[in-house]
Every structure is written in structure tokens, then in C-alpha cells.
Tab-separated table of C-alpha atoms and ligand atoms in Angstrom:
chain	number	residue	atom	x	y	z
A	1	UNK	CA	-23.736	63.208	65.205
A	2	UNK	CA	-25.969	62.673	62.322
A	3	UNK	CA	-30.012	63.185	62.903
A	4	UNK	CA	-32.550	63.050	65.788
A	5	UNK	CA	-34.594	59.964	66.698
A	6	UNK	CA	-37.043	62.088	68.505
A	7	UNK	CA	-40.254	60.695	66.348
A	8	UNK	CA	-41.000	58.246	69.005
A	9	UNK	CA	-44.024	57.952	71.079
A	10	UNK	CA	-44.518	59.950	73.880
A	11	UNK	CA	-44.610	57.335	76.243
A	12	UNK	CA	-41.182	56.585	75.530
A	13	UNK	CA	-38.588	58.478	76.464
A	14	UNK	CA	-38.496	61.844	79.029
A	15	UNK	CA	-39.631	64.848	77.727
A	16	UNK	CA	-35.858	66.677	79.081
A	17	UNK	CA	-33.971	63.620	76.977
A	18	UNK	CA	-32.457	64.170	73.441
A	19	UNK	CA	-31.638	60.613	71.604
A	20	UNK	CA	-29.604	61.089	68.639
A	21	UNK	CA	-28.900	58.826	66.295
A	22	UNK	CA	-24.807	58.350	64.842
A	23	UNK	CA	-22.022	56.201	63.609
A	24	UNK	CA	-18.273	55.739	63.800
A	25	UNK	CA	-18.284	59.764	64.502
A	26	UNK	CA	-19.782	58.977	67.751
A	27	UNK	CA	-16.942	56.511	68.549
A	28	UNK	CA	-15.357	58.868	71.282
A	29	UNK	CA	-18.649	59.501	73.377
A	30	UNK	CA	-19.834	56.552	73.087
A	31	UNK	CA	-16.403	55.077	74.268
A	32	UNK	CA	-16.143	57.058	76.854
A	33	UNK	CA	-19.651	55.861	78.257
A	34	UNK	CA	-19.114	52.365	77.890
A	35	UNK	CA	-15.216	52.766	80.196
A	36	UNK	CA	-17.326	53.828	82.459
A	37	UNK	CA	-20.206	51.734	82.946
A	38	UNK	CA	-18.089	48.489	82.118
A	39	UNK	CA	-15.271	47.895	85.008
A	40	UNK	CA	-12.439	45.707	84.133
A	41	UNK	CA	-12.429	42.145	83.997
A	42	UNK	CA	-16.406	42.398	84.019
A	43	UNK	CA	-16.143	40.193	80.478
A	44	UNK	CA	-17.954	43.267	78.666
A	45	UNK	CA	-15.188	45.818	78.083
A	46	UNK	CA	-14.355	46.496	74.401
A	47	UNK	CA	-11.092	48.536	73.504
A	48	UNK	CA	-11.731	51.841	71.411
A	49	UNK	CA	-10.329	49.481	68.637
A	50	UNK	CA	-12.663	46.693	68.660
A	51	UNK	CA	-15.796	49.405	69.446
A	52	UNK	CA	-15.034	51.514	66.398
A	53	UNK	CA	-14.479	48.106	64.198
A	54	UNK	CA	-17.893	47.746	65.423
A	55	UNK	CA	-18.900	51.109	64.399
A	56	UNK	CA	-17.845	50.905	61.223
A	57	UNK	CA	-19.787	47.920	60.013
A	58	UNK	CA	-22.357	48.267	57.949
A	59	UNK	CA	-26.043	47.693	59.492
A	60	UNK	CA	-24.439	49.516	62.627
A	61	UNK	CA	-25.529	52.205	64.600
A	62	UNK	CA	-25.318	53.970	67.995
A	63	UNK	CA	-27.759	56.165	70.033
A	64	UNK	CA	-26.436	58.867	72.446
A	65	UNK	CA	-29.218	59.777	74.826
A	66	UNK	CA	-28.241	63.302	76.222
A	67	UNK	CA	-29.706	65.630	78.537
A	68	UNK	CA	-28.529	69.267	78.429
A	69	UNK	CA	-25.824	68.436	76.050
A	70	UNK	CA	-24.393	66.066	78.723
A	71	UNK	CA	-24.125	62.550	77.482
A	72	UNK	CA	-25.803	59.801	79.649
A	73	UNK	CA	-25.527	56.115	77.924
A	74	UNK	CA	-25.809	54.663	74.524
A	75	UNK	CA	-27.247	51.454	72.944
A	76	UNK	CA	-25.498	50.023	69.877
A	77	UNK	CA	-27.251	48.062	67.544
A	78	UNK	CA	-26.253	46.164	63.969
A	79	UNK	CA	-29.225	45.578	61.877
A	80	UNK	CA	-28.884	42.543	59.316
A	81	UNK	CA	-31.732	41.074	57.056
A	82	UNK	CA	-34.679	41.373	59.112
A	83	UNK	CA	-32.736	41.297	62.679
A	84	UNK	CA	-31.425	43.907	65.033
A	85	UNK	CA	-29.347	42.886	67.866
A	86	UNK	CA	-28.750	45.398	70.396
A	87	UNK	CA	-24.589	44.885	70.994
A	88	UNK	CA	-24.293	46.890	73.943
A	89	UNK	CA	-26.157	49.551	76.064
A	90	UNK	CA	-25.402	51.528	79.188
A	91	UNK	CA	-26.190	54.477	80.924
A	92	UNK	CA	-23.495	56.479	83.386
A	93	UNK	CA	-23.707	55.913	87.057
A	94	UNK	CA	-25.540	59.248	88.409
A	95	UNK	CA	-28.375	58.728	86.035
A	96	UNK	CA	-29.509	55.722	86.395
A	97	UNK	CA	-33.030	54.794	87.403
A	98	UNK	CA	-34.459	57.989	85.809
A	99	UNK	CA	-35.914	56.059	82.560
A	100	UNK	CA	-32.835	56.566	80.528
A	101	UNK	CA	-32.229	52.727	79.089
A	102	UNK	CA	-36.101	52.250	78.717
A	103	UNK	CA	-35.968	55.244	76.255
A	104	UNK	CA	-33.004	54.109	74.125
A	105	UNK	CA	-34.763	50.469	74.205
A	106	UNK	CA	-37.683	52.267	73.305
A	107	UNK	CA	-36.141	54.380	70.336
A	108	UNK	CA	-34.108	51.298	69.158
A	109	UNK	CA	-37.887	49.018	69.006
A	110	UNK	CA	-38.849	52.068	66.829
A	111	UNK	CA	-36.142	52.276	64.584
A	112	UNK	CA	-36.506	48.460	63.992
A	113	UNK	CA	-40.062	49.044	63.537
A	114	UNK	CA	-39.643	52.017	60.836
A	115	UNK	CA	-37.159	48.898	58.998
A	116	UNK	CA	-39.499	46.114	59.482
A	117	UNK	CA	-37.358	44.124	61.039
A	118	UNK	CA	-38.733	41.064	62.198
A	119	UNK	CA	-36.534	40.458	65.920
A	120	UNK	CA	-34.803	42.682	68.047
A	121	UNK	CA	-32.248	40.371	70.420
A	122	UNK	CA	-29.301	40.537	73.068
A	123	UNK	CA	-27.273	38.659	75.330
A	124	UNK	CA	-27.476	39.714	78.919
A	125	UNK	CA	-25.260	38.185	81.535
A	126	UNK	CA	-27.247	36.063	83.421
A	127	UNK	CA	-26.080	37.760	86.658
A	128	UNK	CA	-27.147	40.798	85.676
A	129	UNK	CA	-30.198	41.378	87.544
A	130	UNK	CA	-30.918	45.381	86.914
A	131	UNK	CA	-30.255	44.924	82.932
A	132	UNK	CA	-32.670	41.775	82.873
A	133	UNK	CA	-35.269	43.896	84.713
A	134	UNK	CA	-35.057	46.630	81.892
A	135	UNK	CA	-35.108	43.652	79.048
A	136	UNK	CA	-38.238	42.357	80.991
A	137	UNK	CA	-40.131	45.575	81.392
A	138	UNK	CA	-39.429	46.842	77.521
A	139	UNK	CA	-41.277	43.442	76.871
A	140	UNK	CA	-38.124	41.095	76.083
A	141	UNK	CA	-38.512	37.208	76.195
A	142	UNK	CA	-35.668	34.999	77.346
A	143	UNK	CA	-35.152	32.487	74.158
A	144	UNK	CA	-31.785	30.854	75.300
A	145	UNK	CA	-28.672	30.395	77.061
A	146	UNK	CA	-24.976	30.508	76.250
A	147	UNK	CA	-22.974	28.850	79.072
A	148	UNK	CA	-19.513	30.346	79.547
A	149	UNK	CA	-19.856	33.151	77.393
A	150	UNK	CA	-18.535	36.234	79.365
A	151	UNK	CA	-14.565	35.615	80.069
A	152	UNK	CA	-13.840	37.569	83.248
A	153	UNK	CA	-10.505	38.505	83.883
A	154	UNK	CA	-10.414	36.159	87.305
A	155	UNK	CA	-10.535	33.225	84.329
A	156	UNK	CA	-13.821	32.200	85.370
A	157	UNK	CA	-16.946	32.445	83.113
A	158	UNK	CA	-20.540	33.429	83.550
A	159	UNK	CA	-23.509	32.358	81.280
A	160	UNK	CA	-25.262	34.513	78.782
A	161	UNK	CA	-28.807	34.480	78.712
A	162	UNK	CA	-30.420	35.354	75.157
A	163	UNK	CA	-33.690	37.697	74.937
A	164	UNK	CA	-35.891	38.764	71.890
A	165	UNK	CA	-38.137	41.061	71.366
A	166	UNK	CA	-40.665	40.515	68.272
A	167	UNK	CA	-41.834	42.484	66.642
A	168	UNK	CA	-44.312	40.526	64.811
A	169	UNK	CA	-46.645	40.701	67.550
B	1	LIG	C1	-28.825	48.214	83.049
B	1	LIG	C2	-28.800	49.742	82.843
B	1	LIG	C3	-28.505	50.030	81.358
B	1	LIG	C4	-30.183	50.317	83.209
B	1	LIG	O1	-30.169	51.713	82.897
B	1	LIG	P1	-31.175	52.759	83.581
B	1	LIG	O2	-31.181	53.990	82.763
B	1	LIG	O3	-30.859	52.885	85.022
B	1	LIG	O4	-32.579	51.999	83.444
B	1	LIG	P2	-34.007	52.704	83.487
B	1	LIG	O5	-34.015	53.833	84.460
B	1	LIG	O6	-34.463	52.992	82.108
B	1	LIG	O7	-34.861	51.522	84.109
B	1	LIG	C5	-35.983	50.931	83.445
B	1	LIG	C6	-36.435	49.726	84.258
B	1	LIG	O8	-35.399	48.726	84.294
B	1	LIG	C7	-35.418	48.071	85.582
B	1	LIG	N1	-34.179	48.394	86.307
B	1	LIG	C8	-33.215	49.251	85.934
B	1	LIG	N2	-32.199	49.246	86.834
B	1	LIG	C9	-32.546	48.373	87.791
B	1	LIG	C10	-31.919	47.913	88.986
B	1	LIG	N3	-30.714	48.390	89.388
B	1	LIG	N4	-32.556	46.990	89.734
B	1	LIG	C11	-33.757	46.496	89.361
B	1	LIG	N5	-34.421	46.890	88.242
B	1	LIG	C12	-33.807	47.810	87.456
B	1	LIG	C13	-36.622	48.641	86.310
B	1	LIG	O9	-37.751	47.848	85.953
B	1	LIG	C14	-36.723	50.036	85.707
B	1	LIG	O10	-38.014	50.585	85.815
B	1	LIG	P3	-38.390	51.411	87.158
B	1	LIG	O11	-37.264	52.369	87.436
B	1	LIG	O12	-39.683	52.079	86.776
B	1	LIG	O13	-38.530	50.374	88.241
B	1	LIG	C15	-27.728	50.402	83.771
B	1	LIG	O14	-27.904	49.923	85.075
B	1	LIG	C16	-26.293	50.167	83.330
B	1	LIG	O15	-25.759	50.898	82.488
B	1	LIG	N6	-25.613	49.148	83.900
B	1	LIG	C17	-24.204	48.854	83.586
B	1	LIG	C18	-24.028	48.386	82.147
B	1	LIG	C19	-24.924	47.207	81.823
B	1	LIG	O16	-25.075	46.274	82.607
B	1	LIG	N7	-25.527	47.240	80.617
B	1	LIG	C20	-26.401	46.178	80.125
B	1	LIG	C21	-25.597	45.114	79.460
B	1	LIG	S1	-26.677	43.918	78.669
């Protein structure tokens, strides 16, 4: 784990949550997060293989929020030029609706702010109403579609819907 992200506005992130910032050291927690939070076949699963591939790329970067030392979810992100697109995010089962993914949207918006980054984006499945909600209240636009893009494991396909967040505004 490398440094704290913790120099974020108040209104951000719950005053009991830590957010630290890491890289390919952070491989294991963060893998061990996204197993659970992805299921099978859901077209969003990475292997440890691909994830730490990921990791090790420069421009890339995880967040762990934690809370007593107990890791909740992560967001990964890959900066490039004056872009940021947040790869993945999720937060474990138990903890979810207490504000954790609005915080480590919220730190993420902040980092890309400190970098000047121009546009923060994603790819959400389009059937994915609770993760939509979060991209809409943390001030997210929908820009686009990608039809087919999520390969399930029953071989059928589900559309990705494209959001940005700029940070021009
Ligand atoms: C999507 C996900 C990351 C949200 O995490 P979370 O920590 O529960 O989200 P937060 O508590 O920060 O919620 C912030 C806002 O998002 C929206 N939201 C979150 N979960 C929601 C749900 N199940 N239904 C409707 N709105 C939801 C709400 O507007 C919420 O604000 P509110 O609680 O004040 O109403 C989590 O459900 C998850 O990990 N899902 C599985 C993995 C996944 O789908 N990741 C996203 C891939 S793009």
C-alpha cells in the first residue's frame, strides 16, 4: 500500500473510511474484492492474471477503501494523456449502501483533478441499475453505447453504456 488519498473534501467520503491509494502490491486485496462482487459468467470477471497485467501498466492505479483495517471495495483507474477511465469498481456485499462507491468516485474525481485531466469515463452494463444510479448521482453523463459488449458465459451479450464525467466544467 503506498500513500493516503485522504485530502479530499469533506463531503466526500465517511469520516470512519480510510481510501488508500496502491499498485500491483495491492493485486491480492483488490482481487479478492472483485471475486466477490463479480459472480461468474456476469461478463465482468477478470482472472488474477489479466487484473495484475492491469496493475502493472503504467497510468494505473487502484484505491482500497477500508474501514477498521477491513477492506470494503476498490475502483481501478488508468490515467492516459488527459483521460482517466475508471476500469472497474466494487464494494463487498455487507457494505453496500453506506456511501462507500460515492467516496472512491469521489477520491478518484480528485485525483483526476490534482492531474488535470480533462475526462473521467466508464462503461457500465446497461442492466446495471444500482451502478448507473451511483454514476448518475457522482454527476456522470451517459455519452454512448457499445452493443454486445459484456460476453456472459450463457453466450448471450448485454450492451455497455458509456458515461463521462468532465471535468472541465
Ligand atoms: C454499484 C456498487 C459499486 C455501489 O456501491 P455502494 O457502496 O453500495 O454505493 P453507495 O453506497 O456509495 O451509493 C451511492 C449512491 O448510488 C446509488 N445506488 C447504489 N446502490 C444502489 C442500488 N442497489 N439501487 C439503487 N441505487 C443505488 C444511490 O443513489 C446511492 O445513494 P443513496 O444511498 O444516498 O441513495 C455496488 O453495488 C457493487 O459493488 N455492485 C457489484 C459490482 C458492480 O456492479 N460494480 C460496478 C461496475 S460498473
Amino acid at each position: 500500500m503506498t500513500m493516503r488519498t485522504d485530502d479530499v473534501p469533506d463531503d466526500v467520503k465517511p469520516s470512519d473510511l480510510m481510501v488508500l491509494k496502491t499498485g500491483i502490491e495491492g493485486a491480492d486485496i483488490v482481487f479478492a474484492l472483485h471475486q466477490a462482487c463479480f459472480p461468474p459468467g456476469s461478463g465482468e470477471r477478470w482472472s488474477h492474471t489479466d487484473l495484475c497485467e492491469v496493475l502493472r501498466m503504467p497510468g494505473t492505479l487502484a484505491l482500497i477503501a477500508s474501514r477498521d483495517d477491513q477492506p470494503l471495495g476498490y475502483g481501478l483507474a488508468r490515467f492516459a494523456a488527459d483521460e482517466c477511465e475508471l476500469l472497474s469498481l466494487a464494494v463487498a456485499d455487507p457494505q453496500r449502501r453506506s456511501g462507500v462507491a460515492h467516496a472512491l468516485v469521489g477520491h478518484l474525481i480528485h485525483l483526476c483533478r490534482n492531474r488535470s485531466m480533462a475526462r473521467l469515463f466508464l462503461e457500465v452494463r446497461e442492466d446495471n441499475e444500482a451502478a448507473r444510479a451511483l454514476y448518475n448521482k457522482s454527476g456522470f453523463k451517459m455519452v454512448g453505447r457499445r452493443p454486445r459488449y459484456y460476453k456472459m458465459a450463457n453466450g448471450t451479450a448485454k450492451d455497455a453504456v458509456t458515461m463521462a464525467y468532465s471535468l472541465n466544467d
